[in-house]
mmCIF file of C-alpha atoms in Angstrom:
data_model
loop_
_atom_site.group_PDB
_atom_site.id
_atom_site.type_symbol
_atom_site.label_atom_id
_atom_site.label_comp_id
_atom_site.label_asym_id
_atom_site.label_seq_id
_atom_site.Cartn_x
_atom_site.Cartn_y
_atom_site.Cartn_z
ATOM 1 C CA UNK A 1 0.000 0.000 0.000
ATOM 2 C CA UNK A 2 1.265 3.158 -0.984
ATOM 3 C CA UNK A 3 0.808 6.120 1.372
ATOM 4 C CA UNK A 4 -0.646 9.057 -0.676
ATOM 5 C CA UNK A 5 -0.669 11.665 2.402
ATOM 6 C CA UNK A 6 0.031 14.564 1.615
ATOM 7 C CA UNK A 7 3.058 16.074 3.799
ATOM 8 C CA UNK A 8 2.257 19.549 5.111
ATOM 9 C CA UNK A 9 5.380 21.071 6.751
ATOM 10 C CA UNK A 10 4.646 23.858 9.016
ATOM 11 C CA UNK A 11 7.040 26.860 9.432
ATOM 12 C CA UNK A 12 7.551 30.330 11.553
ATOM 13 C CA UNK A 13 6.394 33.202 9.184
ATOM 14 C CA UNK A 14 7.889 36.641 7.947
ATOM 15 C CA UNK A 15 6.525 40.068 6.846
ATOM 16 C CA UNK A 16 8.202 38.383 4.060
ATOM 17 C CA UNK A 17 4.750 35.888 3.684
ATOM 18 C CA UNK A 18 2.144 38.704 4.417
ATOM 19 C CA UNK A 19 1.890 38.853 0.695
ATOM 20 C CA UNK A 20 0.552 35.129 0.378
ATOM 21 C CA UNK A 21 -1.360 35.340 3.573
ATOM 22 C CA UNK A 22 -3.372 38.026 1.983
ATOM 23 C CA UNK A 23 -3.547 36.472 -1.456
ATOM 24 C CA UNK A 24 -4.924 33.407 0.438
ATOM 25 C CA UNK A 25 -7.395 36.280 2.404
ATOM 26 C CA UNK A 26 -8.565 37.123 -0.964
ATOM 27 C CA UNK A 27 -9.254 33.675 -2.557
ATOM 28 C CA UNK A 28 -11.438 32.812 0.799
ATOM 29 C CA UNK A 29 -13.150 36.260 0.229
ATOM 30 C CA UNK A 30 -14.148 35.113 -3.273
ATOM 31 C CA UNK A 31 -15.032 31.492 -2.070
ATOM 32 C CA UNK A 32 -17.005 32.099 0.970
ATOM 33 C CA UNK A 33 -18.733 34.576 -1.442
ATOM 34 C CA UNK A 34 -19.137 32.154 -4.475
ATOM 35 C CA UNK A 35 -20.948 29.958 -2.166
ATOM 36 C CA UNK A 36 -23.299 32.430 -1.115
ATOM 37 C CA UNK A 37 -21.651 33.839 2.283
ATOM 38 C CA UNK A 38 -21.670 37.139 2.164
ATOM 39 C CA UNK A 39 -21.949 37.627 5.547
ATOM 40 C CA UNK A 40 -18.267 35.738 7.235
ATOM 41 C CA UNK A 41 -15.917 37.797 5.545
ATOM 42 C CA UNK A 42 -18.227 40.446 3.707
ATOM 43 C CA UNK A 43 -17.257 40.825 -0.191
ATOM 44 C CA UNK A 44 -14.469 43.260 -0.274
ATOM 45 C CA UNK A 45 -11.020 41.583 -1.005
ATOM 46 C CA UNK A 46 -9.364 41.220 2.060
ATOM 47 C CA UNK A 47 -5.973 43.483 1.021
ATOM 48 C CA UNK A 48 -8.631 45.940 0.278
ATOM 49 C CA UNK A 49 -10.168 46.432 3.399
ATOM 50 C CA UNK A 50 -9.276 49.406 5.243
ATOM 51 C CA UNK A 51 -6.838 48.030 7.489
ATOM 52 C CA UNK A 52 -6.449 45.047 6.087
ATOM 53 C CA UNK A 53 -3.248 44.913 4.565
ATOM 54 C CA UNK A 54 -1.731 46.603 7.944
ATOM 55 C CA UNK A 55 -3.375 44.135 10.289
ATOM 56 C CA UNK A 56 -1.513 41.211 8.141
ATOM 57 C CA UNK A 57 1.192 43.350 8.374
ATOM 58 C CA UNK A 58 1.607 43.260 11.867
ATOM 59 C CA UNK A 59 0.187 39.745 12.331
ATOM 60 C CA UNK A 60 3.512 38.810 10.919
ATOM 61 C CA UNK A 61 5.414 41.465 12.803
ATOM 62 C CA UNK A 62 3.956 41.632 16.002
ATOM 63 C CA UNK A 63 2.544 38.102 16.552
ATOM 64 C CA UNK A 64 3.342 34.635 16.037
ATOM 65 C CA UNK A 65 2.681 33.665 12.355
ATOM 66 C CA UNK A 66 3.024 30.259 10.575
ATOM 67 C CA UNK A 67 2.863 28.884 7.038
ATOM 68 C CA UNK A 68 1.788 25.769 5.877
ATOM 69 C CA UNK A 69 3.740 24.473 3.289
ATOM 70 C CA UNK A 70 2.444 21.455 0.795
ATOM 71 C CA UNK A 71 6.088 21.181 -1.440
ATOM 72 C CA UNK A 72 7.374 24.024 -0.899
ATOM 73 C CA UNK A 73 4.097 25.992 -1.661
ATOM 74 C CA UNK A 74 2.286 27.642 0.620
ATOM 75 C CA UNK A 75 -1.171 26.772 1.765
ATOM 76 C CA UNK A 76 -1.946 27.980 4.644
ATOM 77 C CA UNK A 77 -1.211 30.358 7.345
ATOM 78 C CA UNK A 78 -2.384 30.752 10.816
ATOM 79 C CA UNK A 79 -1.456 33.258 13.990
ATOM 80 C CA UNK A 80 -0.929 33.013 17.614
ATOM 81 C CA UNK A 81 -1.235 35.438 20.460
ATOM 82 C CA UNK A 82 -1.515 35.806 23.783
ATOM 83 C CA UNK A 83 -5.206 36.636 23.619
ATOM 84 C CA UNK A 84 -7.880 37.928 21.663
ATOM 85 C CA UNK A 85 -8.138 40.910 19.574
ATOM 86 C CA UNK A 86 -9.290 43.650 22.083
ATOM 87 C CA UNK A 87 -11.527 44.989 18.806
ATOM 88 C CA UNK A 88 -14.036 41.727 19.730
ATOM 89 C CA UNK A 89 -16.109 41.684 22.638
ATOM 90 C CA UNK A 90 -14.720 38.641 24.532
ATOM 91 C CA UNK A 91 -13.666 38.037 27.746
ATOM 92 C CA UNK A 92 -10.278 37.190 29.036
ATOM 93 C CA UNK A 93 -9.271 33.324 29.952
ATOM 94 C CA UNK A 94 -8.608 34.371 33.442
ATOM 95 C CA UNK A 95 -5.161 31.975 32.630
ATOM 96 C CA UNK A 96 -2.404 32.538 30.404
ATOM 97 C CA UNK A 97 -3.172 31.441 26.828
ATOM 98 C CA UNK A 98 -2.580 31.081 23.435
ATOM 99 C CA UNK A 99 -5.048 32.604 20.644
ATOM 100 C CA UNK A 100 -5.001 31.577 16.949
ATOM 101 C CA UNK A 101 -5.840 34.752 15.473
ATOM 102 C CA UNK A 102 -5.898 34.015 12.039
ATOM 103 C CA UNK A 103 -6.385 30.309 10.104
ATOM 104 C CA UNK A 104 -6.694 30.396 6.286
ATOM 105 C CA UNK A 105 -5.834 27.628 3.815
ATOM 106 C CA UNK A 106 -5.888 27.417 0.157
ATOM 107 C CA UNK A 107 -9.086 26.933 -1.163
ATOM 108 C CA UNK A 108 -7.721 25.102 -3.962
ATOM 109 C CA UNK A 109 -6.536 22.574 -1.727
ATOM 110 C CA UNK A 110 -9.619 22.246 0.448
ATOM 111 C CA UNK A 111 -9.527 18.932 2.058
ATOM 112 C CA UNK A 112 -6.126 17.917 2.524
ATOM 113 C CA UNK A 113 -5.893 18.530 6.097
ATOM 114 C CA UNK A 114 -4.006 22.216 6.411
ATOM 115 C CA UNK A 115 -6.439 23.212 8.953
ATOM 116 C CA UNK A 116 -5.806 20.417 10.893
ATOM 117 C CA UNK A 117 -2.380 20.392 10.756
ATOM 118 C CA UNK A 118 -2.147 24.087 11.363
ATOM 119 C CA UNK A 119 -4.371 23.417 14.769
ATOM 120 C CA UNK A 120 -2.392 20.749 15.817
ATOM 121 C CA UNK A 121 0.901 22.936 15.656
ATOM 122 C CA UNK A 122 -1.017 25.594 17.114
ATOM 123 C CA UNK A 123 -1.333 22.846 20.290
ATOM 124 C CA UNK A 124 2.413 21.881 20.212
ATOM 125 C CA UNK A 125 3.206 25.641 20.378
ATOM 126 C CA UNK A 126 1.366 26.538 23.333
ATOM 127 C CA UNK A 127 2.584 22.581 25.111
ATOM 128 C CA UNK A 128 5.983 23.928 24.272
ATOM 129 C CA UNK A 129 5.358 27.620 26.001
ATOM 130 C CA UNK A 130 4.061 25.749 29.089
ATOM 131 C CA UNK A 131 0.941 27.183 28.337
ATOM 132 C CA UNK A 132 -2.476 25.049 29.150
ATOM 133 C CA UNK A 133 -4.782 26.538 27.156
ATOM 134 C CA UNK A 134 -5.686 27.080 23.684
ATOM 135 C CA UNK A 135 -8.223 29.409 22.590
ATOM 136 C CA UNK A 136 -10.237 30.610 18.738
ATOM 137 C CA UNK A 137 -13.154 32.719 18.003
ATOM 138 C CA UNK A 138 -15.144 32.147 14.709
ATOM 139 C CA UNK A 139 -18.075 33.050 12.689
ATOM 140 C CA UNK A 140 -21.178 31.330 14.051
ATOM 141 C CA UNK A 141 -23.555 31.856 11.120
ATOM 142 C CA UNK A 142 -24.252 30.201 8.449
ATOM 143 C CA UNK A 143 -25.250 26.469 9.394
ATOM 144 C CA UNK A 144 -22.527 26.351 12.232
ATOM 145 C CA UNK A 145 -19.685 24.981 9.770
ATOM 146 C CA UNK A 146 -16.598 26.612 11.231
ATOM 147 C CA UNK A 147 -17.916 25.688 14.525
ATOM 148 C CA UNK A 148 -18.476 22.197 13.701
ATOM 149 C CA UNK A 149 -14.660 22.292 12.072
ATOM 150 C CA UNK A 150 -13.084 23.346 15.402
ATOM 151 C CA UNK A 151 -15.012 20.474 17.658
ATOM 152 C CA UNK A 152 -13.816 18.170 15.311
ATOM 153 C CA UNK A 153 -9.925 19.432 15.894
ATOM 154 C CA UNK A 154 -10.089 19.063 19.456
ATOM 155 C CA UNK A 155 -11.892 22.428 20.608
ATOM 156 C CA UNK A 156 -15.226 22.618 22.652
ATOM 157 C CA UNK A 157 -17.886 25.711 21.989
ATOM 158 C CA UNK A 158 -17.424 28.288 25.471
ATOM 159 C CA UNK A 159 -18.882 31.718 24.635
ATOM 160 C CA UNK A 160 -21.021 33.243 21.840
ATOM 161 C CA UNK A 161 -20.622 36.955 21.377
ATOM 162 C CA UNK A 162 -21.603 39.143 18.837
ATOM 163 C CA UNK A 163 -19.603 42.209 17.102
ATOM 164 C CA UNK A 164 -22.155 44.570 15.853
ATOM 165 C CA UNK A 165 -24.894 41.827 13.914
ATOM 166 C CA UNK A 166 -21.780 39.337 13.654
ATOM 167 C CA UNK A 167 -22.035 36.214 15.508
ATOM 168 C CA UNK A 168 -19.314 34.531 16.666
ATOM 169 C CA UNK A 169 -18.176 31.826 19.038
ATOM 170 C CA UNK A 170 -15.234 31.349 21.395
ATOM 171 C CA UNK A 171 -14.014 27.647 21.592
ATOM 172 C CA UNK A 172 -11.592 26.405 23.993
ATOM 173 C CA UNK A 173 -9.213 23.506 23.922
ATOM 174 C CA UNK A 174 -7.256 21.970 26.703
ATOM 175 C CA UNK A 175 -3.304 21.090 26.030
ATOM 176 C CA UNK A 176 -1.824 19.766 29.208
#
């Protein structure tokens, strides 16, 4: 039996990958949008959002970024913190944490497990800080899709929270 896995090698990001990271932005825009969600993302291209290209900006300056790599291409990207943005209304831990910030993968690749593997570095990064928990906030609308993604990566639903009409939820996963 051959094994037909595909290897997805995760790496520290740059400023140098903001470029992808918002290319990848973009393609989710259009995705989310050509599937009739309008409402996750909105339908302005991420890099032009006011803001947006700044906030990647500093996600890979100021936080901890990380690309996915599928032969030396990337595919996804995701970002760790200490804690939430303080622009969405959610509550502390009341423990130190770590907060993925930002998860996007290639929508081109959908299905070959970058999320996952993204998630599960995610949880060797905060075992390796000493840190017990692991924390994410995502769009709750639609038919509960994103949620339903993060349960099945480990992470339970906490909080629900809305910024302005958007709903979100906070989910929570344990790495001790």
């Amino acid at each position: 039996m051959t094994d037909t896995t595909p290897r997805i090698y995760v790496r520290p990001g740059s400023l140098a990958d903001a470029p992808v990271i918002l290319d990848m932005l973009d393609s989710a825009v259009a995705w989310m949008n050509a599937r009739g969600n309008t409402e996750q993302w909105g339908t302005t291209p991420y890099s032009q959002k006011t803001g947006g290209v700044a906030r990647v900006q500093r996600y890979t300056t100021e936080n901890a970024p990380y690309i996915a790599e599928l032969d030396g291409t990337p595919v996804g990207a995701m970002v760790l913190d200490s804690g939430p943005s303080p622009q969405v209304p959610i509550a502390p831990a009341g423990e130190p944490e770590r907060y993925v910030r930002l998860l996007v993968s290639d929508r081109q690749r959908a299905g070959l497990g970058i999320g996952a593997a993204l998630l599960a570095h995610a949880v060797e990064e905060t075992r390796r800080a000493g840190v017990g928990l692991l924390r994410v906030d995502c769009w709750a609308g639609g038919g509960g899709e994103l949620v339903a993604f993060y349960e099945r990566n480990g992470f339970t639903a906490t909080d629900r929270f809305l910024s302005g009409a958007w709903p979100g939820q906070v989910l929570a996963r344990r790495v001790d």
